[in-house]
Each structure stands twice: as C-alpha cells, then as structure tokens.
Coordinates of C-alpha atoms and ligand atoms in Angstrom, one line a residue:
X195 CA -14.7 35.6 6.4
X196 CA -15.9 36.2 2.7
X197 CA -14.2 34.2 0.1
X198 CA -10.8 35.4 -1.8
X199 CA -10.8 35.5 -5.4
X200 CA -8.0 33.0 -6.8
X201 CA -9.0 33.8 -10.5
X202 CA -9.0 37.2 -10.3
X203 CA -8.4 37.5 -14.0
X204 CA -10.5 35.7 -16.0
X205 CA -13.6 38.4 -14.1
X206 CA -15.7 35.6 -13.3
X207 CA -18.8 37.6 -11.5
X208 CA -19.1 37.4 -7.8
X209 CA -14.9 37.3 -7.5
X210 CA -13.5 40.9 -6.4
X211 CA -10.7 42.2 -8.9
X212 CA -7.0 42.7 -7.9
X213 CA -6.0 44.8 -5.1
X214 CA -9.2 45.4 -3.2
X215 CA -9.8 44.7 0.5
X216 CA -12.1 42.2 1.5
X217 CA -15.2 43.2 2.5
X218 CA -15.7 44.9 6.3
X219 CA -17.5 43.1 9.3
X220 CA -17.8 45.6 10.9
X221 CA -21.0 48.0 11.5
X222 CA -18.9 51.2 10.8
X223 CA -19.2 53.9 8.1
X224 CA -16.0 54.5 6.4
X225 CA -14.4 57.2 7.6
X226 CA -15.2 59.3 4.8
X227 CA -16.7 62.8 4.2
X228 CA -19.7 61.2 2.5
X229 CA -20.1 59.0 5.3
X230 CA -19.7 61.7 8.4
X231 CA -21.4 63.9 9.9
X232 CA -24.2 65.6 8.3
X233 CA -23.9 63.0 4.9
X234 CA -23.6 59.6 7.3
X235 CA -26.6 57.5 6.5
X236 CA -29.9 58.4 8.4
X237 CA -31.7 54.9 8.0
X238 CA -34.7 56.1 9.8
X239 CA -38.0 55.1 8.6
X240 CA -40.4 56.6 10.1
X241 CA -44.2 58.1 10.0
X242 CA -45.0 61.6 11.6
X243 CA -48.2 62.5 12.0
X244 CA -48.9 66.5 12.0
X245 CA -45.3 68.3 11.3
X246 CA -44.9 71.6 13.0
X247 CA -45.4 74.6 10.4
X248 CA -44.4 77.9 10.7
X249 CA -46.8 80.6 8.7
X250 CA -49.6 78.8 6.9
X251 CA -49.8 76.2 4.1
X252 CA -51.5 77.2 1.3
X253 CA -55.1 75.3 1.8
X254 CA -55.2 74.7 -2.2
X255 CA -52.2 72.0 -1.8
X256 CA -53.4 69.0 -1.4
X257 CA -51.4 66.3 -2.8
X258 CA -48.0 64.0 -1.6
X259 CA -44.2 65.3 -2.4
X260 CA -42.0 62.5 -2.9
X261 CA -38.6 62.9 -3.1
X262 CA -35.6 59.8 -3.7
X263 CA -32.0 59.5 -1.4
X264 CA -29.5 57.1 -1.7
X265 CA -29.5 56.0 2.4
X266 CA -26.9 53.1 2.7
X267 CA -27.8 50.6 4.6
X268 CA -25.2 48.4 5.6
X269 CA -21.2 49.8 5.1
X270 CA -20.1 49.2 1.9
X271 CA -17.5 46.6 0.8
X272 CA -15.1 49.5 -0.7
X273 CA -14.5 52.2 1.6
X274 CA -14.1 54.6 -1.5
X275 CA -18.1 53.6 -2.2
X276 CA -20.0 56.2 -4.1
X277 CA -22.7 57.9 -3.1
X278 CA -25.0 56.8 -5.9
X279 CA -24.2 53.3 -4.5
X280 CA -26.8 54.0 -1.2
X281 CA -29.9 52.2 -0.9
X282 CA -33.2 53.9 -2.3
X283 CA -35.4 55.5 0.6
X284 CA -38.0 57.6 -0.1
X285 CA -39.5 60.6 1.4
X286 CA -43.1 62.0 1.1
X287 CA -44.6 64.7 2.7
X288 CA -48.4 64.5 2.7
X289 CA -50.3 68.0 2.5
X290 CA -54.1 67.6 3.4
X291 CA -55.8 71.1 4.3
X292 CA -53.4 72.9 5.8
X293 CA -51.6 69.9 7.6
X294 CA -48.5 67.8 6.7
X295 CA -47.5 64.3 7.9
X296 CA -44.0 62.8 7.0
X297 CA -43.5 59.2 5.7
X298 CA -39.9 57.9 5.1
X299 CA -39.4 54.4 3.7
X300 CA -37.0 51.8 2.2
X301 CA -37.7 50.6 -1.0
X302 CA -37.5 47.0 -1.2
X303 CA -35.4 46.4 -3.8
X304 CA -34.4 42.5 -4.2
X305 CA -30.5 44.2 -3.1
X306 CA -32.2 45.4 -0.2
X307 CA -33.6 42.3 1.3
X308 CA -30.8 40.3 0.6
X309 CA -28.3 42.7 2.1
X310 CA -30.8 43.2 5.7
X311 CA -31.2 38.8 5.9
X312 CA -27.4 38.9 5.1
X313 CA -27.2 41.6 8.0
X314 CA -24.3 42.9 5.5
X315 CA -23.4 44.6 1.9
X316 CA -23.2 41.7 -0.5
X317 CA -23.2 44.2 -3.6
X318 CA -20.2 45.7 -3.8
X319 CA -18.8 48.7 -5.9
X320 CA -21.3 51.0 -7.8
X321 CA -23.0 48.6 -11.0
X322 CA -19.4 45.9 -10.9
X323 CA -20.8 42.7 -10.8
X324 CA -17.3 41.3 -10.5
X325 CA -17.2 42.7 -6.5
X326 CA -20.2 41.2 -5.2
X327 CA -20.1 38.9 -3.1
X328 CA -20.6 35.0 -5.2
X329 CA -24.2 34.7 -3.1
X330 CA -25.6 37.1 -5.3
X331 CA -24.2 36.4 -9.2
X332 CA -26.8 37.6 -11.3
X333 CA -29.5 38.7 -9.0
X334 CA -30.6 42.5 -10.3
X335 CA -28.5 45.3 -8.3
X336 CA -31.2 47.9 -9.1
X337 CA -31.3 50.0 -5.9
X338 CA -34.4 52.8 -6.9
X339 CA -32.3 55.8 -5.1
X340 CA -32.1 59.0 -8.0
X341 CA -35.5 59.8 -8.8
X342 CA -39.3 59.0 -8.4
X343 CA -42.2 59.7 -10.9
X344 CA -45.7 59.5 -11.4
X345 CA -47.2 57.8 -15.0
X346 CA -50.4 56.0 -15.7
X347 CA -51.1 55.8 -12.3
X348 CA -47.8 54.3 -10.6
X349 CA -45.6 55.3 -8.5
X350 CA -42.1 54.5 -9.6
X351 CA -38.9 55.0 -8.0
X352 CA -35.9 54.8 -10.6
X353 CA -32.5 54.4 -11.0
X354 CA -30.8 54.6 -14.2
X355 CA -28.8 51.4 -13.6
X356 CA -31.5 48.9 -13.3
X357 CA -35.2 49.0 -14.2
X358 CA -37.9 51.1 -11.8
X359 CA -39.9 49.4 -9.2
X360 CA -43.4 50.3 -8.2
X361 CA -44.2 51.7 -5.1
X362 CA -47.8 52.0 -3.6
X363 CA -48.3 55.8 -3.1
X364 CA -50.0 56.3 0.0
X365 CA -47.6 52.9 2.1
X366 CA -44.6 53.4 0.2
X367 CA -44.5 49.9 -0.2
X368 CA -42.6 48.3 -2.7
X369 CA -44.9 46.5 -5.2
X370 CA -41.7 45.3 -7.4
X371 CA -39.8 46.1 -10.2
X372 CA -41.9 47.5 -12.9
X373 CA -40.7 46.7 -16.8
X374 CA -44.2 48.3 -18.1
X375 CA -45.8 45.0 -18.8
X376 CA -42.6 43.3 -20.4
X377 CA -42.7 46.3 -23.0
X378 CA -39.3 47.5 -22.2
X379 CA -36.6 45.3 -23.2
X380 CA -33.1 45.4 -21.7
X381 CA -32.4 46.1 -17.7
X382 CA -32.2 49.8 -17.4
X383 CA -34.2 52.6 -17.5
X384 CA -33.2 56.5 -17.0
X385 CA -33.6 58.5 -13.8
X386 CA -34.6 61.1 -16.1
X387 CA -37.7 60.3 -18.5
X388 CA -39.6 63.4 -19.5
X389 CA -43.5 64.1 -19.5
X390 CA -44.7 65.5 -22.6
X391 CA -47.3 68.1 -21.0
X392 CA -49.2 68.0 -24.0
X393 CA -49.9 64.1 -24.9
X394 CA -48.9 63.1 -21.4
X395 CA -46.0 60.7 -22.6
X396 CA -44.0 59.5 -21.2
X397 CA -40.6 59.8 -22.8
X398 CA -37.1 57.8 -21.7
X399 CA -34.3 56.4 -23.2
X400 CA -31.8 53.5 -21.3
X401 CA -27.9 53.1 -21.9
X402 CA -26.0 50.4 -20.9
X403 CA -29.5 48.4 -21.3
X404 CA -27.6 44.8 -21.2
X405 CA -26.2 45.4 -17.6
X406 CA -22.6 46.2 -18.6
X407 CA -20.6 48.9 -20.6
X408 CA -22.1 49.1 -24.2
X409 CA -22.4 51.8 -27.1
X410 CA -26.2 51.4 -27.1
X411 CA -29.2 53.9 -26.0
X412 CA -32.7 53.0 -26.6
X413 CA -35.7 55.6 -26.7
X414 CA -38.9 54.5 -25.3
X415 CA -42.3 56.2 -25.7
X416 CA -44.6 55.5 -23.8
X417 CA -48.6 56.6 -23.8
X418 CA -50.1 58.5 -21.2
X419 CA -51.8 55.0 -20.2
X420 CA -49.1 53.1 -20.6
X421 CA -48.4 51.6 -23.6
X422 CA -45.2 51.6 -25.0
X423 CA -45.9 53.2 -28.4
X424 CA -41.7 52.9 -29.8
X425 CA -38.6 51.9 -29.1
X426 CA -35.9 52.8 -31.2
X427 CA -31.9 52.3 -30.7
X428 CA -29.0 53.9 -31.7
X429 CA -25.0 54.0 -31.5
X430 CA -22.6 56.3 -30.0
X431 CA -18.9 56.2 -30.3
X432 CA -18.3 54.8 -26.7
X433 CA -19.6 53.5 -23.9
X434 CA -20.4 56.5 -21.2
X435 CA -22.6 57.9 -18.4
X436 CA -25.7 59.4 -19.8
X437 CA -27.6 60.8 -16.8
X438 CA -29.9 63.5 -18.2
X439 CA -30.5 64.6 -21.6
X440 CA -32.9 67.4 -23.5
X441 CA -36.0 66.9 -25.1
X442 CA -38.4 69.6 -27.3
X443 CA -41.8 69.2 -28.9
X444 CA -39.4 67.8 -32.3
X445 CA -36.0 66.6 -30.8
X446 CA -34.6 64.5 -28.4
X447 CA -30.5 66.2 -27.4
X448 CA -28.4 63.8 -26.0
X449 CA -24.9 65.2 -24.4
X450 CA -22.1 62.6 -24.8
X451 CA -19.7 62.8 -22.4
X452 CA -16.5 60.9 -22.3
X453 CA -17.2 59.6 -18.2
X454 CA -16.6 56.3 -20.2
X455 CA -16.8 52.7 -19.1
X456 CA -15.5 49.7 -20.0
X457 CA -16.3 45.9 -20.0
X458 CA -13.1 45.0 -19.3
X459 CA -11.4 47.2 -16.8
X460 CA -14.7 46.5 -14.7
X461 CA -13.0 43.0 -14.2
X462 CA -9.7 45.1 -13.0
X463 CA -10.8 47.2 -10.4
X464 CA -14.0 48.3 -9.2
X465 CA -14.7 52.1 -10.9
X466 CA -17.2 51.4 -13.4
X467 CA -17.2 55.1 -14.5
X468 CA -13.4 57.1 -15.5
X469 CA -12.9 60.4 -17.3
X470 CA -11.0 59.8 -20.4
X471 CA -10.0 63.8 -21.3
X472 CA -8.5 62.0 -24.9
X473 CA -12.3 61.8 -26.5
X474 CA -14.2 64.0 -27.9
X475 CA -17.8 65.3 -26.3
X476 CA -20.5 64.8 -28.9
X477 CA -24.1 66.1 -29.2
X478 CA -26.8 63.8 -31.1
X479 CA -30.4 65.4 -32.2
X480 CA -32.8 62.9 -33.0
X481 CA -36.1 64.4 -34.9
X482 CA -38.9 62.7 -32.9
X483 CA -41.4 62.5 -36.0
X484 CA -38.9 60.8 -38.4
X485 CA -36.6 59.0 -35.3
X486 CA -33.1 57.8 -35.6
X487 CA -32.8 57.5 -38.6
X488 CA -32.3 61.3 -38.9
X489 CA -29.8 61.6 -36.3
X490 CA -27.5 64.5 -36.9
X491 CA -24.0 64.6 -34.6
X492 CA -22.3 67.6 -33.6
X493 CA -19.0 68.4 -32.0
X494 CA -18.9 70.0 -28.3
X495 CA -15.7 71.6 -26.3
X496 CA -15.0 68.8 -23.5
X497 CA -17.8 69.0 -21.2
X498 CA -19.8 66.7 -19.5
X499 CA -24.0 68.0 -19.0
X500 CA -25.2 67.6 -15.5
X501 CA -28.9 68.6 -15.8
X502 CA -31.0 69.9 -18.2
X503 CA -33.3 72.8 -18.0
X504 CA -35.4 72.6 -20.4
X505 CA -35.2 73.3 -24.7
X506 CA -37.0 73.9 -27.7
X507 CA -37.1 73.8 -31.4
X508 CA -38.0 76.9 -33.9
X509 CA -37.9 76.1 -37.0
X510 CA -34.3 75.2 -37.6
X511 CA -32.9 76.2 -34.4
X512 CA -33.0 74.4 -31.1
X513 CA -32.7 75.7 -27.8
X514 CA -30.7 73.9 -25.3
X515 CA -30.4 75.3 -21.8
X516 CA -28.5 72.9 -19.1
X517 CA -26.2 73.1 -16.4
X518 CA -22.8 71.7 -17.4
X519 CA -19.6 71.3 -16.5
X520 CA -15.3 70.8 -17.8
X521 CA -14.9 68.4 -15.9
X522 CA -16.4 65.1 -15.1
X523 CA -19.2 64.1 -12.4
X524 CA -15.4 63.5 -10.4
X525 CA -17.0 63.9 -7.0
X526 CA -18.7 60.2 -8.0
X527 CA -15.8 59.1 -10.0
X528 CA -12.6 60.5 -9.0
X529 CA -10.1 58.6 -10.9
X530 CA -9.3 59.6 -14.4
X531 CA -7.4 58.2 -17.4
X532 CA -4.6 60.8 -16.6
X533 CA -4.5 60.9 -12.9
X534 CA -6.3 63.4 -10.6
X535 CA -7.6 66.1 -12.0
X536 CA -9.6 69.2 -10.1
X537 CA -14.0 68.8 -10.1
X538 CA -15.4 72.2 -12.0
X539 CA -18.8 73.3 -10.4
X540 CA -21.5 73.1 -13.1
X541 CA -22.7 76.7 -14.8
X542 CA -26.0 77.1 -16.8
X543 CA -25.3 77.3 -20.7
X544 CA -27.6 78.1 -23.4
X545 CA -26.6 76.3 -26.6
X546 CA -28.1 77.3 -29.6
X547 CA -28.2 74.6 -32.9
X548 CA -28.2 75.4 -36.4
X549 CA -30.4 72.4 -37.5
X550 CA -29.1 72.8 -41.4
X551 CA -26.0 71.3 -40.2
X552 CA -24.6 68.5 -38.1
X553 CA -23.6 65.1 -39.4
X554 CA -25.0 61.6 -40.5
X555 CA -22.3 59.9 -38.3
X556 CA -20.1 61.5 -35.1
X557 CA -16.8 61.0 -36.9
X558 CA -17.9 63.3 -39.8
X559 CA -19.6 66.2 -37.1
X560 CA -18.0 69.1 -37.5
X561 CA -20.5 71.6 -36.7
X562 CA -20.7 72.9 -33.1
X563 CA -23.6 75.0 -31.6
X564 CA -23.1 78.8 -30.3
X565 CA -23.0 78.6 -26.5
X566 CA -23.7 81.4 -23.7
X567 CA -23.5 81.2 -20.1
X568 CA -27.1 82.5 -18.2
X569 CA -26.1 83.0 -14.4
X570 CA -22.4 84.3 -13.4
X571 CA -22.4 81.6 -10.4
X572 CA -22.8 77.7 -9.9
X573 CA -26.1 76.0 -9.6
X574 CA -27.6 72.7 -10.6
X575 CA -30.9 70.4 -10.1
X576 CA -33.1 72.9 -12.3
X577 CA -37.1 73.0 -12.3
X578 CA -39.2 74.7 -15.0
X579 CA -42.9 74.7 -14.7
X580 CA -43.8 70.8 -16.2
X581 CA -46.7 72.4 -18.1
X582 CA -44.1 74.4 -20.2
X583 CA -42.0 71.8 -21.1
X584 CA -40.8 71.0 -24.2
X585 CA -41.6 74.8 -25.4
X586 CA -39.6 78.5 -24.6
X587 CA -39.8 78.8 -21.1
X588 CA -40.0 81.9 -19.2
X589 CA -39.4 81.1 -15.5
X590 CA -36.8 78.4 -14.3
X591 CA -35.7 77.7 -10.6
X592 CA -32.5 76.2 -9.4
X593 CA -29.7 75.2 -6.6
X594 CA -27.6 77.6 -6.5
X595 CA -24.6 79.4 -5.0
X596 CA -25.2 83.2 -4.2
X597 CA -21.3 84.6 -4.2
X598 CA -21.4 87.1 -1.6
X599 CA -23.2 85.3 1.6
X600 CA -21.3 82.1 3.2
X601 CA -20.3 79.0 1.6
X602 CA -21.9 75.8 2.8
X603 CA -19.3 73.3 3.1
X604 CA -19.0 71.0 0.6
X605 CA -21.9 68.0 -0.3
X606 CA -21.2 64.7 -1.3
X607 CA -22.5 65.3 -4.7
X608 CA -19.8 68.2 -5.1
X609 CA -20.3 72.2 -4.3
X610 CA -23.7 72.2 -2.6
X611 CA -26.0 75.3 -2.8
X612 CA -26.6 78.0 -0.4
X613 CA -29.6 79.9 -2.2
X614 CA -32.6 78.9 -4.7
X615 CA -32.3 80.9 -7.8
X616 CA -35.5 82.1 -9.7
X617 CA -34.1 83.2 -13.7
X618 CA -36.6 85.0 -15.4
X619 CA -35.7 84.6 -18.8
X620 CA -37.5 87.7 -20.4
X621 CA -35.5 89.8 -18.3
X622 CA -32.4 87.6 -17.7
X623 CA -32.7 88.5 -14.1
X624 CA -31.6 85.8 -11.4
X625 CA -33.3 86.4 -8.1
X626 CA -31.5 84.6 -5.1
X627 CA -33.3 82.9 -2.0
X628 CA -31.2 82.1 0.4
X629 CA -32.2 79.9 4.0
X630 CA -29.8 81.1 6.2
X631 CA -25.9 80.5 7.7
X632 CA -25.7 76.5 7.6
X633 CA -28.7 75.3 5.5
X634 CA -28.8 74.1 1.9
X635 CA -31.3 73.7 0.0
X636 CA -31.8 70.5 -2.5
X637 CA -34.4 70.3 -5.8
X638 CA -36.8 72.6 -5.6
X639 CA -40.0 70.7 -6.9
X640 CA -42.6 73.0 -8.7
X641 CA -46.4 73.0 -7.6
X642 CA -49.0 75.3 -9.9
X643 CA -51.6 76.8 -7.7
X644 CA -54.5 75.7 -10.1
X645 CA -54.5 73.3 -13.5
X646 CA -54.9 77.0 -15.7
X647 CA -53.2 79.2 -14.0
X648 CA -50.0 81.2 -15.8
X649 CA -46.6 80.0 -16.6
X650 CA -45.0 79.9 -13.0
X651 CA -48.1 80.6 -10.8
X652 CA -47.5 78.5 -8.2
X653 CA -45.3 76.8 -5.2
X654 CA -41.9 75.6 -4.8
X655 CA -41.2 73.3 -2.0
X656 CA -37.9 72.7 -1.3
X657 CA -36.0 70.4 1.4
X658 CA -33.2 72.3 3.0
X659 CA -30.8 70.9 4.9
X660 CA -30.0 72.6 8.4
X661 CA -26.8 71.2 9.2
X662 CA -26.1 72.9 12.6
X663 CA -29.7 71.4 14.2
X664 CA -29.1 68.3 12.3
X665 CA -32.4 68.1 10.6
X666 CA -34.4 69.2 7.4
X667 CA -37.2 71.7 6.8
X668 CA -39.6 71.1 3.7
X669 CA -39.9 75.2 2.6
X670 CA -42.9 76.2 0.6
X671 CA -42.2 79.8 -1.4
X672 CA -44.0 81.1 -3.7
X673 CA -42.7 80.9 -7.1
X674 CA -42.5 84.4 -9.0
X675 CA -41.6 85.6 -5.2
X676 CA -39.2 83.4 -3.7
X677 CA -37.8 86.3 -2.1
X678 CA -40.5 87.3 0.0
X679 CA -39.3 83.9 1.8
X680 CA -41.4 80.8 2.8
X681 CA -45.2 81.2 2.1
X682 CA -44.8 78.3 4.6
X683 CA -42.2 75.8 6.5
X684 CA -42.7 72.4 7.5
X685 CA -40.0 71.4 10.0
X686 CA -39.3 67.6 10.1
X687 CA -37.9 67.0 13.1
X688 CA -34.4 64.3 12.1
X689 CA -31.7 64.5 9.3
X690 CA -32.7 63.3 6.3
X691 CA -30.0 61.8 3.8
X692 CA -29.6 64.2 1.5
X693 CA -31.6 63.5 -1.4
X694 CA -31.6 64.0 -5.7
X695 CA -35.0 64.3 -7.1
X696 CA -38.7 64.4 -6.5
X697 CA -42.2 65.4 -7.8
X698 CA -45.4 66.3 -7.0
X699 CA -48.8 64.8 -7.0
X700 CA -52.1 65.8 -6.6
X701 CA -54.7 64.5 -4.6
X702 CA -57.1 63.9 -7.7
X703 CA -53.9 61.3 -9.3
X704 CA -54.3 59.6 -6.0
X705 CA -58.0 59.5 -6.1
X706 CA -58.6 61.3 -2.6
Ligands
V55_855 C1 -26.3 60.6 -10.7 C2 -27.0 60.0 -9.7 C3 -27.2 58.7 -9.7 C4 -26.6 57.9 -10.7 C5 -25.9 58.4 -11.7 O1 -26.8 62.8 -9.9 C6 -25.7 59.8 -11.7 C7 -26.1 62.0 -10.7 C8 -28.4 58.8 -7.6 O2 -27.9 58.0 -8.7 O3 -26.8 56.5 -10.6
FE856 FE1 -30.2 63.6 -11.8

C-alpha cells in the first residue's frame, strides 16, 4: 500500500494533506458522472485508414485536424478528480483528396510514462504537488490535454499548467517538452496563445510560471520563426485561474477572476482552484507598443471569462466580445469560500472600454466598461476566422444551446451544447445548426477554402458526440451556411473522450 503522511502539516511534497483517502488499487473509474458512461475514459489509440464519409469532402482540404482531450489513464488518487486532470491524447483527422484516416495518440508526457511503468496514478489532485505520490517529488506534472497549435513549424500540444511538448505531426509522437530553445523562463505556458494573422506571432502569456500559486503573469512574443522577441511581467492583486484572455492589434485584455489559489491551503487539501465571491473581478489593458508599463485596471461586476471571441481597438475604444459567466468554472472546482453555490452557464458579452480612463494600479480602478449581451442563450468554445483576428470581425461560430429543441444531458465541462451557432455580427443574427436528438457538438475549428478568400469563406469541422451509438462523427459544414447541414461527415467508428480545442493545418505547413 502507498505510504501515509505522518507530517501532514509542514506540506512536505509527495505527502497527501489531511483527510484524503489513500490512493485506489484498483482498475475502476470512480463512480462519478465524469467518469460514466459516455465521459468514462476511451484510452484507445488507434490508426484508421479510410473513415466512412457521407456526402463528399470538399477536394480543396487537404491538411490534418488536430484536436486535444483529457483521456485518464489510470483512476485517479481522489475520486472527486477533475476533468482537466486526464492525460493528454490527441486526435487528428487526416484529409488527403477526398479521403480521411483517423490517428489517436497519447502524448508522452514524463507523467504519462511514469504512471503506465507504475501501472498506476502517482500524480494526484489537479497541479497539488503535496498529493503525489513521494516517487515523483519534483518531476514536471505537465500533462498536454487543453489545446494543440501549430508555430514555426512544430506541433505543440499545451496545457496551461506546465510548459508544451512537441509532437511530430504526421506520428503524433511525442518529441518532448518544448521551452522554445530555453527562451521561455518559468514552467508554464497558456493553452491559449494567439496568432497575430498579420506578423505571424505568436503571442502568450503564463501565470503561476513558478509551479505554485503566485500573483505573477508573463507576456511572451514570440516571431513567426521562433524567436522570442519579449517578455514582460506584471502583478495582479491575487493569485487566480487565468485560462483565456483577449488580444487586439494594440492591447492585450486580461479578465481577473477571483477562482483564486493559494500556496498554503494547497498543503491542506487537494483543490488548487476555490471561488472566493469576497474579491473583486478586475480587467487589465496592456498597450502592446509601450507594454506594461501602461497598464490601466478597471473594475468588472463578479464574473469569471470563459472564452474569448475575439476584440479590437479604435482609437480609444476597445472591443471585447467573450463568453462569460457569475459564477466560477464550478463544474472543475466545486468548492467555494462560502460553501456550494449553483454553476451559471456562460453567455456572450460585448464589453466596450473607454481607453481615457482606467487606473495605474487595481486598487485605484474605478472605471468599468459598458457591457451587452449578443445571443439570448448559452454557448461557449468560440471560433472567428484566424485571418481576422485581432481586428472587427464579422462572422463568429460557437457551441451553443438552441432553447427550443432537446437538451443534451449535462457534459463534464458543465451545460454541453446541442447546436453550432453562426452570429453574424452586421446583422446580429445567430443562425442555429443543430446534429440531431443525442449528439453534441464540441469546438468547431475553422478552415478558409483558399489563402484570399473573404472573411468566413470556408469550412467548419466540428466533432460531435453521438451519445446513443457511442461514437463521434467529424462534420464538415460550410461556414456562411451551416444550416444547409454537413457539406460532408466523416464517421469515426468508437467514442472519443470528449475533447477542448484543436486547429487546422494545411498540407503546404506540413510540406506534403
Ligand atoms: C480549462 C481546461 C483546462 C485547464 C484549465 O477549459 C481550464 C477550461 C483542459 O485543461 O487546465
Ligand atoms: Fe480553453
């Protein structure tokens, strides 16, 4: 049996904090709604050759679509894990002149390897060091499961706890953990970096950089080759999750949430994330040209941003449209600083800044922004067209929840989505796609159908989960149509875990 902690207290790493079980032996999920049924781990890794397609794919789409899940691998030493906590698999879907063949594969992160020699979870509760098992004190816990880009020519799978690792992109196997060269100090990295479609930066910021709770986030640039071009670092009044953020051609918008986290409760129980409804919600803008230095904090109603659509600056106003939410990320972090309180589904907002104002320092902010709410129902993981970026956006696509056809029941991430929204933002129309009784569908990932054509001209391909035959289809709709249904759909023939985000890319990247 694993070892009991005796000096619970003094948090020594690798010693599990008061009150929690010791770890299971067993090869059972918990018995859990994120570990049951349609959400239990799918573990397969697996290569098919030729998919079965209904209608045609589009001959022009030629490329890979990689998506990242969390897929636990062994059960977890707290029954109450996460679902952030699963191991990173990835799925990619390669398109070749009218075909499709699936590839789904591990990553090998060094948690990963450990865990399968082991034959068991040795990292315990979600980024607490202080509930893994002593046989891996220190060892990185990075586990590559939230997102996966392309940049300078790598394939990276990322996870905004721990720093990416390199994948190869036609294998999937795992080349290592990728710090750009050393450039990057610290031992995180976001899940969320944005291209800049007109230099092709790469731009990224990491929080809790030194492995635990801190009230530090760095922003990195980094050149379209690869070269980290700045770093910069600045404070925020605590320590909190800081999943996504906004960035225009001028600003970068960061959201702060109180989902705070703290160095020493991590030694008392295993939670690294709790929502403290006593602190205020901040918003920092950061002018890129002049950096940090010109930070300029404004107040916010309590809210905590999920995803970000996409914003812009004119002149001295800023656009900010993301999906957010009262409450906290809860379905990850239940327990708050007052007890339970009830998840509220995420809504897109539109803020609008007045750059004249805000404040050198958050405890003088005063000024808020004007805010607006786009579609009447629920959505989340939003795409706009990556050439667009940065700039006033027309077209956006999103998970959604259509009110009047039936619910799905409910994901591990919270409310899942029964429909794909299209908002079309000159007419402030939101069309609705919806797959059918039983079937949700997850990021859609956008495609254009040539390098010059429109805003929006192009594909969407889209997972969607069929939960009563147990499997996925990969849908391909047109964009400005999603209506009209799939152009295309690619049926994969097993349940994949369901999965966070993905991207797209094109045969000439890969140098086919
Ligand atoms: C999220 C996902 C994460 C994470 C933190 O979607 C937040 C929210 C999949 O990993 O580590
Ligand atoms: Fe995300």
């Amino acid at each position: 049996m694993a070892t009991t902690a005796t000096t619970q207290s003094s948090g020594t790493p690798g010693q599990r904090p008061v009150g929690t079980q010791p770890p299971p032996e067993t090869m059972t999920w918990p018995d859990t709604p994120k570990f049951r049924g349609f959400f239990a781990p799918s573990r397969i890794e697996a290569d098919v050759y030729d998919l079965e397609i209904e209608g045609r794919l589009p001959p022009e789409l030629n490329g890979a679509f990689y998506r990242a899940a969390a897929d636990t691998q062994y059960p977890p030493r707290f029954p109450n894990d996460v679902y952030i906590n699963g191991d990173g698999m990835i799925h990619m879907v390669r398109f070749e002149n009218g075909h499709a063949d699936l590839k789904t594969k591990y990553v090998r992160t060094k948690r990963f390897e450990l865990e399968r020699a082991a034959r068991k979870a040795l990292f315990g509760a979600y980024r607490n060091p202080y509930t893994d098992d002593p046989s891996v004190a220190g060892i990185d816990d990075g586990n590559a499961n939230t997102s996966i880009i392309w940049h300078a020519g790598k394939l990276l799978a990322l996870k905004e706890a721990a720093l990416p690792y390199e994948l190869d992109p036609v294998t999937l196997e795992t080349k290592g953990i990728y710090d750009f060269d050393g450039q990057i100090p610290g031992r995180t990295f976001t899940a969320h970096p944005k291209h800049d479609p007109r230099t092709g930066e790469l731009i990224a910021f990491a929080y809790n950089a030194t492995g635990l709770p801190d009230k530090q986030i760095h922003i990195h640039e980094i050149s379209a080759s690869g070269k980290v071009t700045r770093s910069q670092t600045f404070e925020v009044p605590y320590s909190s999750m800081v999943h996504d953020w906004l960035v225009t051609r001028d600003h970068f918008v960061f959201t702060i949430s109180p989902m705070v986290a703290d160095p020493e409760q991590l030694k008392r129980e295993e939670q690294y994330f709790v929502w403290d409804p006593n602190q205020g919600t901040y918003v920092a803008i950061i002018p890129r040209d002049e950096g940090v230095r010109g930070i300029k904090w404004f107040r916010s109603e309590q809210l905590m941003e999920t995803h970000s659509l996409n914003a812009w600056t004119d002149g001295d106003t800023l656009v900010a449209d993301h999906f957010t939410t009262k409450s906290g990320w809860f379905s990850q972090f239940p327990k708050t600083t007052v007890g339970l309180l009830p998840e509220q589904p995420p809504f897109l907002h539109r803020w609008t800044f007045d750059l004249r104002g805000g404040a050198a320092h958050w405890d003088d902010a005063t000024d808020t922004y004007r805010s607006e709410q786009l579609i009447a129902s629920p959505g989340d993981m939003p795409r706009v067209d990556p050439r667009i970026l940065m700039e006033k956006n027309r077209h956006a696509w999103i998970g959604g929840m259509h009110p009047d056809v039936p619910k799905v029941e409910i994901g591990p991430m919270g409310p899942p989505f029964n429909s794909l929204i299209h908002r079309d933002d000159h007419t402030g129309e939101s069309v609705f796609w919806t797959p059918g009784e039983h079937a949700a569908p997850e990021e859609p990932v956008f495609v254009p159908k040539a390098g010059d054509s429109g805003e929006g001209e192009g594909y969407l391909l889209v997972l969607v989960g069929r939960r009563d035959q147990n499997r996925h289809d990969l849908v391909v709709l047109d964009a400005l149509d999603i209506a009209a249904g799939p152009v295309a759909t690619v049926k994969i023939p097993f349940r994949l875990r369901y999965g966070f985000h993905g991207t797209w890319v094109p045969d000439s990247e890969l140098g086919k």
